[in-house]
Amino acid sequence: PARPTPASVDVGSLAEAPAQAADCRRCPLWEPATQTVWGEGPEDARLMFIGEQPGDAEDLTGRPFVGPAGALLDRAFADATIDRAAAYLTNAVKHFRFEQRGKVRLHKRPDAGHVRACHVWLQQELATVRPDTVVCLGATAAAAVFGNAFKLTQERGRWHTLGNGVRAMATVHPAWVLRQPPAARESAYRGLVADLLSLSSGGP
Ligand code: URA
């Protein structure tokens, strides 16, 4: 049977949405994944961070940003004096996409179709949390919020106003910082922190 389009799906309140999303079959990623990883944070958070997709640790625990990328993000939050507990953290895609190599599950980037299929859930989170400020971590989240033409290398750290008055920007993904060769990692990290520091100073 044809899948319903995102607009035709009646998603309920944020309280009901995780249970609905837990059974999501809108794209094939649900099948190999352990579980849907829903966003986490206060329903009235002013600040929302959007990542790419759960990683291995997130898939197993069911919580966003609890693995190595999450640890780096926590450090960046501390350096930028951002209170993680006051923010809402979620992902553009809510199932882990991976390639099995022996016992190891290798992260595989979600494609545009997965982002599109999952968009209804992100819209649900944006519509119910109604943050003032959205920070996209990496190109996948940026594409989900700003569209596929968005160029992270050119636009990172720059503030934009979304149609609904929300200020939004994109910065690099913490996993990208971790993937940098040792000599480049510190400056990549400092760049992430600098972008996060503009939360208190920058913006329209
Ligand atoms: N990377 C992401 O984009 N999100 C997570 O939740 C964890 C790692």
mmCIF file with all atom_site columns, N, CA, C and O in Angstrom, residues 14-67:
data_model
loop_
_atom_site.group_PDB
_atom_site.id
_atom_site.type_symbol
_atom_site.label_atom_id
_atom_site.label_alt_id
_atom_site.label_comp_id
_atom_site.label_asym_id
_atom_site.label_entity_id
_atom_site.label_seq_id
_atom_site.pdbx_PDB_ins_code
_atom_site.Cartn_x
_atom_site.Cartn_y
_atom_site.Cartn_z
_atom_site.occupancy
_atom_site.B_iso_or_equiv
_atom_site.pdbx_formal_charge
_atom_site.auth_seq_id
_atom_site.auth_comp_id
_atom_site.auth_asym_id
_atom_site.auth_atom_id
_atom_site.pdbx_PDB_model_num
ATOM 1   N N  . LEU A 1 14 ? 2.917  16.021 21.748 1.00 0.00 ? 14 LEU A N  1
ATOM 2   C CA . LEU A 1 14 ? 4.278  15.526 21.947 1.00 0.00 ? 14 LEU A CA 1
ATOM 3   C C  . LEU A 1 14 ? 4.265  14.341 22.905 1.00 0.00 ? 14 LEU A C  1
ATOM 4   O O  . LEU A 1 14 ? 5.088  13.450 22.808 1.00 0.00 ? 14 LEU A O  1
ATOM 5   N N  . ALA A 1 15 ? 3.307  14.310 23.800 1.00 0.00 ? 15 ALA A N  1
ATOM 6   C CA . ALA A 1 15 ? 3.223  13.197 24.741 1.00 0.00 ? 15 ALA A CA 1
ATOM 7   C C  . ALA A 1 15 ? 2.901  11.881 24.023 1.00 0.00 ? 15 ALA A C  1
ATOM 8   O O  . ALA A 1 15 ? 3.399  10.831 24.404 1.00 0.00 ? 15 ALA A O  1
ATOM 9   N N  . GLU A 1 16 ? 2.096  11.953 22.970 1.00 0.00 ? 16 GLU A N  1
ATOM 10  C CA . GLU A 1 16 ? 1.706  10.730 22.252 1.00 0.00 ? 16 GLU A CA 1
ATOM 11  C C  . GLU A 1 16 ? 2.677  10.364 21.138 1.00 0.00 ? 16 GLU A C  1
ATOM 12  O O  . GLU A 1 16 ? 2.775  9.207  20.739 1.00 0.00 ? 16 GLU A O  1
ATOM 13  N N  . ALA A 1 17 ? 3.385  11.369 20.647 1.00 0.00 ? 17 ALA A N  1
ATOM 14  C CA . ALA A 1 17 ? 4.190  11.171 19.445 1.00 0.00 ? 17 ALA A CA 1
ATOM 15  C C  . ALA A 1 17 ? 5.265  10.098 19.593 1.00 0.00 ? 17 ALA A C  1
ATOM 16  O O  . ALA A 1 17 ? 5.433  9.288  18.679 1.00 0.00 ? 17 ALA A O  1
ATOM 17  N N  . PRO A 1 18 ? 6.006  10.040 20.717 1.00 0.00 ? 18 PRO A N  1
ATOM 18  C CA . PRO A 1 18 ? 7.034  9.003  20.800 1.00 0.00 ? 18 PRO A CA 1
ATOM 19  C C  . PRO A 1 18 ? 6.466  7.598  20.644 1.00 0.00 ? 18 PRO A C  1
ATOM 20  O O  . PRO A 1 18 ? 7.090  6.740  20.009 1.00 0.00 ? 18 PRO A O  1
ATOM 21  N N  . ALA A 1 19 ? 5.300  7.362  21.204 1.00 0.00 ? 19 ALA A N  1
ATOM 22  C CA . ALA A 1 19 ? 4.682  6.037  21.080 1.00 0.00 ? 19 ALA A CA 1
ATOM 23  C C  . ALA A 1 19 ? 4.294  5.771  19.630 1.00 0.00 ? 19 ALA A C  1
ATOM 24  O O  . ALA A 1 19 ? 4.464  4.649  19.122 1.00 0.00 ? 19 ALA A O  1
ATOM 25  N N  . GLN A 1 20 ? 3.792  6.794  18.947 1.00 0.00 ? 20 GLN A N  1
ATOM 26  C CA . GLN A 1 20 ? 3.460  6.627  17.523 1.00 0.00 ? 20 GLN A CA 1
ATOM 27  C C  . GLN A 1 20 ? 4.732  6.385  16.710 1.00 0.00 ? 20 GLN A C  1
ATOM 28  O O  . GLN A 1 20 ? 4.773  5.513  15.853 1.00 0.00 ? 20 GLN A O  1
ATOM 29  N N  . ALA A 1 21 ? 5.760  7.174  17.018 1.00 0.00 ? 21 ALA A N  1
ATOM 30  C CA . ALA A 1 21 ? 7.008  7.061  16.252 1.00 0.00 ? 21 ALA A CA 1
ATOM 31  C C  . ALA A 1 21 ? 7.699  5.725  16.516 1.00 0.00 ? 21 ALA A C  1
ATOM 32  O O  . ALA A 1 21 ? 8.446  5.236  15.668 1.00 0.00 ? 21 ALA A O  1
ATOM 33  N N  . ALA A 1 22 ? 7.452  5.145  17.683 1.00 0.00 ? 22 ALA A N  1
ATOM 34  C CA . ALA A 1 22 ? 8.070  3.860  18.016 1.00 0.00 ? 22 ALA A CA 1
ATOM 35  C C  . ALA A 1 22 ? 7.652  2.778  17.023 1.00 0.00 ? 22 ALA A C  1
ATOM 36  O O  . ALA A 1 22 ? 8.400  1.833  16.788 1.00 0.00 ? 22 ALA A O  1
ATOM 37  N N  . ASP A 1 23 ? 6.467  2.936  16.442 1.00 0.00 ? 23 ASP A N  1
ATOM 38  C CA . ASP A 1 23 ? 5.982  1.956  15.466 1.00 0.00 ? 23 ASP A CA 1
ATOM 39  C C  . ASP A 1 23 ? 6.124  2.450  14.031 1.00 0.00 ? 23 ASP A C  1
ATOM 40  O O  . ASP A 1 23 ? 5.485  1.916  13.128 1.00 0.00 ? 23 ASP A O  1
ATOM 41  N N  . CYS A 1 24 ? 6.907  3.496  13.843 1.00 0.00 ? 24 CYS A N  1
ATOM 42  C CA . CYS A 1 24 ? 7.006  4.116  12.512 1.00 0.00 ? 24 CYS A CA 1
ATOM 43  C C  . CYS A 1 24 ? 7.566  3.133  11.483 1.00 0.00 ? 24 CYS A C  1
ATOM 44  O O  . CYS A 1 24 ? 8.554  2.445  11.729 1.00 0.00 ? 24 CYS A O  1
ATOM 45  N N  . ARG A 1 25 ? 6.890  3.096  10.330 1.00 0.00 ? 25 ARG A N  1
ATOM 46  C CA . ARG A 1 25 ? 7.344  2.252  9.214  1.00 0.00 ? 25 ARG A CA 1
ATOM 47  C C  . ARG A 1 25 ? 7.432  3.104  7.958  1.00 0.00 ? 25 ARG A C  1
ATOM 48  O O  . ARG A 1 25 ? 7.223  2.618  6.853  1.00 0.00 ? 25 ARG A O  1
ATOM 49  N N  . ARG A 1 26 ? 7.688  4.377  8.133  1.00 0.00 ? 26 ARG A N  1
ATOM 50  C CA . ARG A 1 26 ? 7.641  5.301  7.001  1.00 0.00 ? 26 ARG A CA 1
ATOM 51  C C  . ARG A 1 26 ? 8.832  5.161  6.059  1.00 0.00 ? 26 ARG A C  1
ATOM 52  O O  . ARG A 1 26 ? 8.810  5.684  4.966  1.00 0.00 ? 26 ARG A O  1
ATOM 53  N N  . CYS A 1 27 ? 9.889  4.532  6.518  1.00 0.00 ? 27 CYS A N  1
ATOM 54  C CA . CYS A 1 27 ? 11.022 4.218  5.652  1.00 0.00 ? 27 CYS A CA 1
ATOM 55  C C  . CYS A 1 27 ? 11.575 2.887  6.141  1.00 0.00 ? 27 CYS A C  1
ATOM 56  O O  . CYS A 1 27 ? 11.224 2.422  7.224  1.00 0.00 ? 27 CYS A O  1
ATOM 57  N N  . PRO A 1 28 ? 12.474 2.261  5.388  1.00 0.00 ? 28 PRO A N  1
ATOM 58  C CA . PRO A 1 28 ? 12.921 0.908  5.769  1.00 0.00 ? 28 PRO A CA 1
ATOM 59  C C  . PRO A 1 28 ? 13.894 0.862  6.943  1.00 0.00 ? 28 PRO A C  1
ATOM 60  O O  . PRO A 1 28 ? 14.254 -0.229 7.382  1.00 0.00 ? 28 PRO A O  1
ATOM 61  N N  . LEU A 1 29 ? 14.318 2.013  7.453  1.00 0.00 ? 29 LEU A N  1
ATOM 62  C CA . LEU A 1 29 ? 15.354 1.989  8.493  1.00 0.00 ? 29 LEU A CA 1
ATOM 63  C C  . LEU A 1 29 ? 14.893 1.353  9.802  1.00 0.00 ? 29 LEU A C  1
ATOM 64  O O  . LEU A 1 29 ? 15.712 0.945  10.623 1.00 0.00 ? 29 LEU A O  1
ATOM 65  N N  . TRP A 1 30 ? 13.596 1.274  10.020 1.00 0.00 ? 30 TRP A N  1
ATOM 66  C CA . TRP A 1 30 ? 13.088 0.737  11.287 1.00 0.00 ? 30 TRP A CA 1
ATOM 67  C C  . TRP A 1 30 ? 13.497 -0.713 11.487 1.00 0.00 ? 30 TRP A C  1
ATOM 68  O O  . TRP A 1 30 ? 13.723 -1.144 12.611 1.00 0.00 ? 30 TRP A O  1
ATOM 69  N N  . GLU A 1 31 ? 13.647 -1.445 10.370 1.00 0.00 ? 31 GLU A N  1
ATOM 70  C CA . GLU A 1 31 ? 13.753 -2.889 10.506 1.00 0.00 ? 31 GLU A CA 1
ATOM 71  C C  . GLU A 1 31 ? 15.077 -3.365 11.127 1.00 0.00 ? 31 GLU A C  1
ATOM 72  O O  . GLU A 1 31 ? 15.057 -4.092 12.116 1.00 0.00 ? 31 GLU A O  1
ATOM 73  N N  . PRO A 1 32 ? 16.216 -2.937 10.594 1.00 0.00 ? 32 PRO A N  1
ATOM 74  C CA . PRO A 1 32 ? 17.464 -3.379 11.243 1.00 0.00 ? 32 PRO A CA 1
ATOM 75  C C  . PRO A 1 32 ? 17.749 -2.642 12.552 1.00 0.00 ? 32 PRO A C  1
ATOM 76  O O  . PRO A 1 32 ? 18.540 -3.131 13.366 1.00 0.00 ? 32 PRO A O  1
ATOM 77  N N  . ALA A 1 33 ? 17.152 -1.497 12.768 1.00 0.00 ? 33 ALA A N  1
ATOM 78  C CA . ALA A 1 33 ? 17.452 -0.711 13.971 1.00 0.00 ? 33 ALA A CA 1
ATOM 79  C C  . ALA A 1 33 ? 16.818 -1.341 15.205 1.00 0.00 ? 33 ALA A C  1
ATOM 80  O O  . ALA A 1 33 ? 15.842 -2.089 15.108 1.00 0.00 ? 33 ALA A O  1
ATOM 81  N N  . THR A 1 34 ? 17.370 -1.034 16.366 1.00 0.00 ? 34 THR A N  1
ATOM 82  C CA . THR A 1 34 ? 16.821 -1.558 17.623 1.00 0.00 ? 34 THR A CA 1
ATOM 83  C C  . THR A 1 34 ? 15.526 -0.856 17.996 1.00 0.00 ? 34 THR A C  1
ATOM 84  O O  . THR A 1 34 ? 14.565 -1.479 18.424 1.00 0.00 ? 34 THR A O  1
ATOM 85  N N  . GLN A 1 35 ? 15.538 0.470  17.858 1.00 0.00 ? 35 GLN A N  1
ATOM 86  C CA . GLN A 1 35 ? 14.372 1.243  18.287 1.00 0.00 ? 35 GLN A CA 1
ATOM 87  C C  . GLN A 1 35 ? 14.399 2.645  17.688 1.00 0.00 ? 35 GLN A C  1
ATOM 88  O O  . GLN A 1 35 ? 15.442 3.118  17.229 1.00 0.00 ? 35 GLN A O  1
ATOM 89  N N  . THR A 1 36 ? 13.265 3.296  17.736 1.00 0.00 ? 36 THR A N  1
ATOM 90  C CA . THR A 1 36 ? 13.176 4.702  17.369 1.00 0.00 ? 36 THR A CA 1
ATOM 91  C C  . THR A 1 36 ? 13.797 5.513  18.499 1.00 0.00 ? 36 THR A C  1
ATOM 92  O O  . THR A 1 36 ? 13.506 5.272  19.673 1.00 0.00 ? 36 THR A O  1
ATOM 93  N N  . VAL A 1 37 ? 14.652 6.458  18.137 1.00 0.00 ? 37 VAL A N  1
ATOM 94  C CA . VAL A 1 37 ? 15.225 7.335  19.163 1.00 0.00 ? 37 VAL A CA 1
ATOM 95  C C  . VAL A 1 37 ? 14.547 8.691  19.045 1.00 0.00 ? 37 VAL A C  1
ATOM 96  O O  . VAL A 1 37 ? 14.808 9.463  18.124 1.00 0.00 ? 37 VAL A O  1
ATOM 97  N N  . TRP A 1 38 ? 13.670 8.938  19.981 1.00 0.00 ? 38 TRP A N  1
ATOM 98  C CA . TRP A 1 38 ? 12.910 10.190 19.983 1.00 0.00 ? 38 TRP A CA 1
ATOM 99  C C  . TRP A 1 38 ? 13.761 11.286 20.615 1.00 0.00 ? 38 TRP A C  1
ATOM 100 O O  . TRP A 1 38 ? 14.780 11.013 21.257 1.00 0.00 ? 38 TRP A O  1
ATOM 101 N N  . GLY A 1 39 ? 13.347 12.550 20.443 1.00 0.00 ? 39 GLY A N  1
ATOM 102 C CA . GLY A 1 39 ? 14.061 13.666 21.053 1.00 0.00 ? 39 GLY A CA 1
ATOM 103 C C  . GLY A 1 39 ? 13.925 13.647 22.567 1.00 0.00 ? 39 GLY A C  1
ATOM 104 O O  . GLY A 1 39 ? 13.098 12.928 23.126 1.00 0.00 ? 39 GLY A O  1
ATOM 105 N N  . GLU A 1 40 ? 14.756 14.448 23.200 1.00 0.00 ? 40 GLU A N  1
ATOM 106 C CA . GLU A 1 40 ? 14.787 14.460 24.666 1.00 0.00 ? 40 GLU A CA 1
ATOM 107 C C  . GLU A 1 40 ? 14.959 15.900 25.154 1.00 0.00 ? 40 GLU A C  1
ATOM 108 O O  . GLU A 1 40 ? 15.774 16.644 24.610 1.00 0.00 ? 40 GLU A O  1
ATOM 109 N N  . GLY A 1 41 ? 14.201 16.247 26.149 1.00 0.00 ? 41 GLY A N  1
ATOM 110 C CA . GLY A 1 41 ? 14.332 17.581 26.726 1.00 0.00 ? 41 GLY A CA 1
ATOM 111 C C  . GLY A 1 41 ? 12.989 18.134 27.127 1.00 0.00 ? 41 GLY A C  1
ATOM 112 O O  . GLY A 1 41 ? 11.951 17.525 26.849 1.00 0.00 ? 41 GLY A O  1
ATOM 113 N N  . PRO A 1 42 ? 12.990 19.290 27.802 1.00 0.00 ? 42 PRO A N  1
ATOM 114 C CA . PRO A 1 42 ? 11.731 19.878 28.251 1.00 0.00 ? 42 PRO A CA 1
ATOM 115 C C  . PRO A 1 42 ? 10.825 20.243 27.073 1.00 0.00 ? 42 PRO A C  1
ATOM 116 O O  . PRO A 1 42 ? 11.320 20.688 26.036 1.00 0.00 ? 42 PRO A O  1
ATOM 117 N N  . GLU A 1 43 ? 9.545  20.045 27.241 1.00 0.00 ? 43 GLU A N  1
ATOM 118 C CA . GLU A 1 43 ? 8.592  20.334 26.174 1.00 0.00 ? 43 GLU A CA 1
ATOM 119 C C  . GLU A 1 43 ? 8.514  21.835 25.890 1.00 0.00 ? 43 GLU A C  1
ATOM 120 O O  . GLU A 1 43 ? 8.052  22.244 24.830 1.00 0.00 ? 43 GLU A O  1
ATOM 121 N N  . ASP A 1 44 ? 8.975  22.648 26.861 1.00 0.00 ? 44 ASP A N  1
ATOM 122 C CA . ASP A 1 44 ? 8.952  24.104 26.654 1.00 0.00 ? 44 ASP A CA 1
ATOM 123 C C  . ASP A 1 44 ? 10.374 24.667 26.481 1.00 0.00 ? 44 ASP A C  1
ATOM 124 O O  . ASP A 1 44 ? 10.623 25.840 26.761 1.00 0.00 ? 44 ASP A O  1
ATOM 125 N N  . ALA A 1 45 ? 11.292 23.819 26.015 1.00 0.00 ? 45 ALA A N  1
ATOM 126 C CA . ALA A 1 45 ? 12.675 24.279 25.819 1.00 0.00 ? 45 ALA A CA 1
ATOM 127 C C  . ALA A 1 45 ? 12.710 25.443 24.831 1.00 0.00 ? 45 ALA A C  1
ATOM 128 O O  . ALA A 1 45 ? 11.976 25.459 23.838 1.00 0.00 ? 45 ALA A O  1
ATOM 129 N N  . ARG A 1 46 ? 13.565 26.426 25.102 1.00 0.00 ? 46 ARG A N  1
ATOM 130 C CA . ARG A 1 46 ? 13.713 27.583 24.198 1.00 0.00 ? 46 ARG A CA 1
ATOM 131 C C  . ARG A 1 46 ? 14.685 27.263 23.070 1.00 0.00 ? 46 ARG A C  1
ATOM 132 O O  . ARG A 1 46 ? 14.694 27.908 22.042 1.00 0.00 ? 46 ARG A O  1
ATOM 133 N N  . LEU A 1 47 ? 15.517 26.264 23.321 1.00 0.00 ? 47 LEU A N  1
ATOM 134 C CA . LEU A 1 47 ? 16.612 25.965 22.417 1.00 0.00 ? 47 LEU A CA 1
ATOM 135 C C  . LEU A 1 47 ? 16.517 24.511 21.965 1.00 0.00 ? 47 LEU A C  1
ATOM 136 O O  . LEU A 1 47 ? 16.360 23.614 22.801 1.00 0.00 ? 47 LEU A O  1
ATOM 137 N N  . MET A 1 48 ? 16.584 24.297 20.649 1.00 0.00 ? 48 MET A N  1
ATOM 138 C CA . MET A 1 48 ? 16.536 22.929 20.132 1.00 0.00 ? 48 MET A CA 1
ATOM 139 C C  . MET A 1 48 ? 17.780 22.643 19.293 1.00 0.00 ? 48 MET A C  1
ATOM 140 O O  . MET A 1 48 ? 18.161 23.455 18.456 1.00 0.00 ? 48 MET A O  1
ATOM 141 N N  . PHE A 1 49 ? 18.402 21.507 19.540 1.00 0.00 ? 49 PHE A N  1
ATOM 142 C CA . PHE A 1 49 ? 19.519 21.028 18.729 1.00 0.00 ? 49 PHE A CA 1
ATOM 143 C C  . PHE A 1 49 ? 19.033 19.845 17.904 1.00 0.00 ? 49 PHE A C  1
ATOM 144 O O  . PHE A 1 49 ? 18.370 18.953 18.440 1.00 0.00 ? 49 PHE A O  1
ATOM 145 N N  . ILE A 1 50 ? 19.383 19.870 16.630 1.00 0.00 ? 50 ILE A N  1
ATOM 146 C CA . ILE A 1 50 ? 18.984 18.780 15.743 1.00 0.00 ? 50 ILE A CA 1
ATOM 147 C C  . ILE A 1 50 ? 20.236 18.127 15.163 1.00 0.00 ? 50 ILE A C  1
ATOM 148 O O  . ILE A 1 50 ? 21.048 18.793 14.517 1.00 0.00 ? 50 ILE A O  1
ATOM 149 N N  . GLY A 1 51 ? 20.399 16.832 15.427 1.00 0.00 ? 51 GLY A N  1
ATOM 150 C CA . GLY A 1 51 ? 21.508 16.074 14.877 1.00 0.00 ? 51 GLY A CA 1
ATOM 151 C C  . GLY A 1 51 ? 21.092 15.330 13.625 1.00 0.00 ? 51 GLY A C  1
ATOM 152 O O  . GLY A 1 51 ? 20.035 15.595 13.042 1.00 0.00 ? 51 GLY A O  1
ATOM 153 N N  . GLU A 1 52 ? 21.926 14.388 13.219 1.00 0.00 ? 52 GLU A N  1
ATOM 154 C CA . GLU A 1 52 ? 21.665 13.650 11.975 1.00 0.00 ? 52 GLU A CA 1
ATOM 155 C C  . GLU A 1 52 ? 20.738 12.464 12.220 1.00 0.00 ? 52 GLU A C  1
ATOM 156 O O  . GLU A 1 52 ? 19.605 12.412 11.740 1.00 0.00 ? 52 GLU A O  1
ATOM 157 N N  . GLN A 1 53 ? 21.244 11.529 12.967 1.00 0.00 ? 53 GLN A N  1
ATOM 158 C CA . GLN A 1 53 ? 20.509 10.295 13.255 1.00 0.00 ? 53 GLN A CA 1
ATOM 159 C C  . GLN A 1 53 ? 21.174 9.658  14.473 1.00 0.00 ? 53 GLN A C  1
ATOM 160 O O  . GLN A 1 53 ? 22.308 9.985  14.804 1.00 0.00 ? 53 GLN A O  1
ATOM 161 N N  . PRO A 1 54 ? 20.487 8.749  15.151 1.00 0.00 ? 54 PRO A N  1
ATOM 162 C CA . PRO A 1 54 ? 21.127 8.077  16.284 1.00 0.00 ? 54 PRO A CA 1
ATOM 163 C C  . PRO A 1 54 ? 22.347 7.299  15.803 1.00 0.00 ? 54 PRO A C  1
ATOM 164 O O  . PRO A 1 54 ? 22.373 6.820  14.673 1.00 0.00 ? 54 PRO A O  1
ATOM 165 N N  . GLY A 1 55 ? 23.332 7.168  16.659 1.00 0.00 ? 55 GLY A N  1
ATOM 166 C CA . GLY A 1 55 ? 24.460 6.294  16.396 1.00 0.00 ? 55 GLY A CA 1
ATOM 167 C C  . GLY A 1 55 ? 24.265 4.967  17.112 1.00 0.00 ? 55 GLY A C  1
ATOM 168 O O  . GLY A 1 55 ? 23.161 4.674  17.612 1.00 0.00 ? 55 GLY A O  1
ATOM 169 N N  . ASP A 1 56 ? 25.304 4.192  17.175 1.00 0.00 ? 56 ASP A N  1
ATOM 170 C CA . ASP A 1 56 ? 25.223 2.864  17.781 1.00 0.00 ? 56 ASP A CA 1
ATOM 171 C C  . ASP A 1 56 ? 24.727 2.925  19.229 1.00 0.00 ? 56 ASP A C  1
ATOM 172 O O  . ASP A 1 56 ? 23.797 2.214  19.612 1.00 0.00 ? 56 ASP A O  1
ATOM 173 N N  . ALA A 1 57 ? 25.338 3.796  20.040 1.00 0.00 ? 57 ALA A N  1
ATOM 174 C CA . ALA A 1 57 ? 24.973 3.885  21.465 1.00 0.00 ? 57 ALA A CA 1
ATOM 175 C C  . ALA A 1 57 ? 23.545 4.396  21.637 1.00 0.00 ? 57 ALA A C  1
ATOM 176 O O  . ALA A 1 57 ? 22.805 3.939  22.523 1.00 0.00 ? 57 ALA A O  1
ATOM 177 N N  . GLU A 1 58 ? 23.153 5.332  20.774 1.00 0.00 ? 58 GLU A N  1
ATOM 178 C CA . GLU A 1 58 ? 21.802 5.886  20.862 1.00 0.00 ? 58 GLU A CA 1
ATOM 179 C C  . GLU A 1 58 ? 20.761 4.836  20.476 1.00 0.00 ? 58 GLU A C  1
ATOM 180 O O  . GLU A 1 58 ? 19.690 4.740  21.083 1.00 0.00 ? 58 GLU A O  1
ATOM 181 N N  . ASP A 1 59 ? 21.099 4.053  19.455 1.00 0.00 ? 59 ASP A N  1
ATOM 182 C CA . ASP A 1 59 ? 20.196 2.987  19.006 1.00 0.00 ? 59 ASP A CA 1
ATOM 183 C C  . ASP A 1 59 ? 19.966 1.977  20.128 1.00 0.00 ? 59 ASP A C  1
ATOM 184 O O  . ASP A 1 59 ? 18.856 1.468  20.314 1.00 0.00 ? 59 ASP A O  1
ATOM 185 N N  . LEU A 1 60 ? 21.019 1.691  20.887 1.00 0.00 ? 60 LEU A N  1
ATOM 186 C CA . LEU A 1 60 ? 20.910 0.680  21.948 1.00 0.00 ? 60 LEU A CA 1
ATOM 187 C C  . LEU A 1 60 ? 20.216 1.229  23.195 1.00 0.00 ? 60 LEU A C  1
ATOM 188 O O  . LEU A 1 60 ? 19.481 0.506  23.876 1.00 0.00 ? 60 LEU A O  1
ATOM 189 N N  . THR A 1 61 ? 20.449 2.513  23.503 1.00 0.00 ? 61 THR A N  1
ATOM 190 C CA . THR A 1 61 ? 19.863 3.082  24.735 1.00 0.00 ? 61 THR A CA 1
ATOM 191 C C  . THR A 1 61 ? 18.521 3.768  24.493 1.00 0.00 ? 61 THR A C  1
ATOM 192 O O  . THR A 1 61 ? 17.765 3.981  25.434 1.00 0.00 ? 61 THR A O  1
ATOM 193 N N  . GLY A 1 62 ? 18.280 4.171  23.243 1.00 0.00 ? 62 GLY A N  1
ATOM 194 C CA . GLY A 1 62 ? 17.037 4.881  22.943 1.00 0.00 ? 62 GLY A CA 1
ATOM 195 C C  . GLY A 1 62 ? 17.082 6.365  23.274 1.00 0.00 ? 62 GLY A C  1
ATOM 196 O O  . GLY A 1 62 ? 16.045 7.027  23.294 1.00 0.00 ? 62 GLY A O  1
ATOM 197 N N  . ARG A 1 63 ? 18.291 6.890  23.516 1.00 0.00 ? 63 ARG A N  1
ATOM 198 C CA . ARG A 1 63 ? 18.418 8.318  23.851 1.00 0.00 ? 63 ARG A CA 1
ATOM 199 C C  . ARG A 1 63 ? 19.388 9.018  22.899 1.00 0.00 ? 63 ARG A C  1
ATOM 200 O O  . ARG A 1 63 ? 20.402 8.434  22.539 1.00 0.00 ? 63 ARG A O  1
ATOM 201 N N  . PRO A 1 64 ? 19.083 10.276 22.512 1.00 0.00 ? 64 PRO A N  1
ATOM 202 C CA . PRO A 1 64 ? 19.966 10.977 21.584 1.00 0.00 ? 64 PRO A CA 1
ATOM 203 C C  . PRO A 1 64 ? 21.268 11.431 22.240 1.00 0.00 ? 64 PRO A C  1
ATOM 204 O O  . PRO A 1 64 ? 21.287 11.767 23.434 1.00 0.00 ? 64 PRO A O  1
ATOM 205 N N  . PHE A 1 65 ? 22.324 11.442 21.464 1.00 0.00 ? 65 PHE A N  1
ATOM 206 C CA . PHE A 1 65 ? 23.613 12.013 21.872 1.00 0.00 ? 65 PHE A CA 1
ATOM 207 C C  . PHE A 1 65 ? 24.129 11.486 23.211 1.00 0.00 ? 65 PHE A C  1
ATOM 208 O O  . PHE A 1 65 ? 24.458 12.249 24.104 1.00 0.00 ? 65 PHE A O  1
ATOM 209 N N  . VAL A 1 66 ? 24.190 10.166 23.329 1.00 0.00 ? 66 VAL A N  1
ATOM 210 C CA . VAL A 1 66 ? 24.768 9.557  24.528 1.00 0.00 ? 66 VAL A CA 1
ATOM 211 C C  . VAL A 1 66 ? 26.083 8.826  24.226 1.00 0.00 ? 66 VAL A C  1
ATOM 212 O O  . VAL A 1 66 ? 26.737 8.336  25.134 1.00 0.00 ? 66 VAL A O  1
ATOM 213 N N  . GLY A 1 67 ? 26.466 8.755  22.940 1.00 0.00 ? 67 GLY A N  1
ATOM 214 C CA . GLY A 1 67 ? 27.700 8.074  22.557 1.00 0.00 ? 67 GLY A CA 1
ATOM 215 C C  . GLY A 1 67 ? 28.867 9.057  22.461 1.00 0.00 ? 67 GLY A C  1
ATOM 216 O O  . GLY A 1 67 ? 28.830 10.130 23.065 1.00 0.00 ? 67 GLY A O  1
#
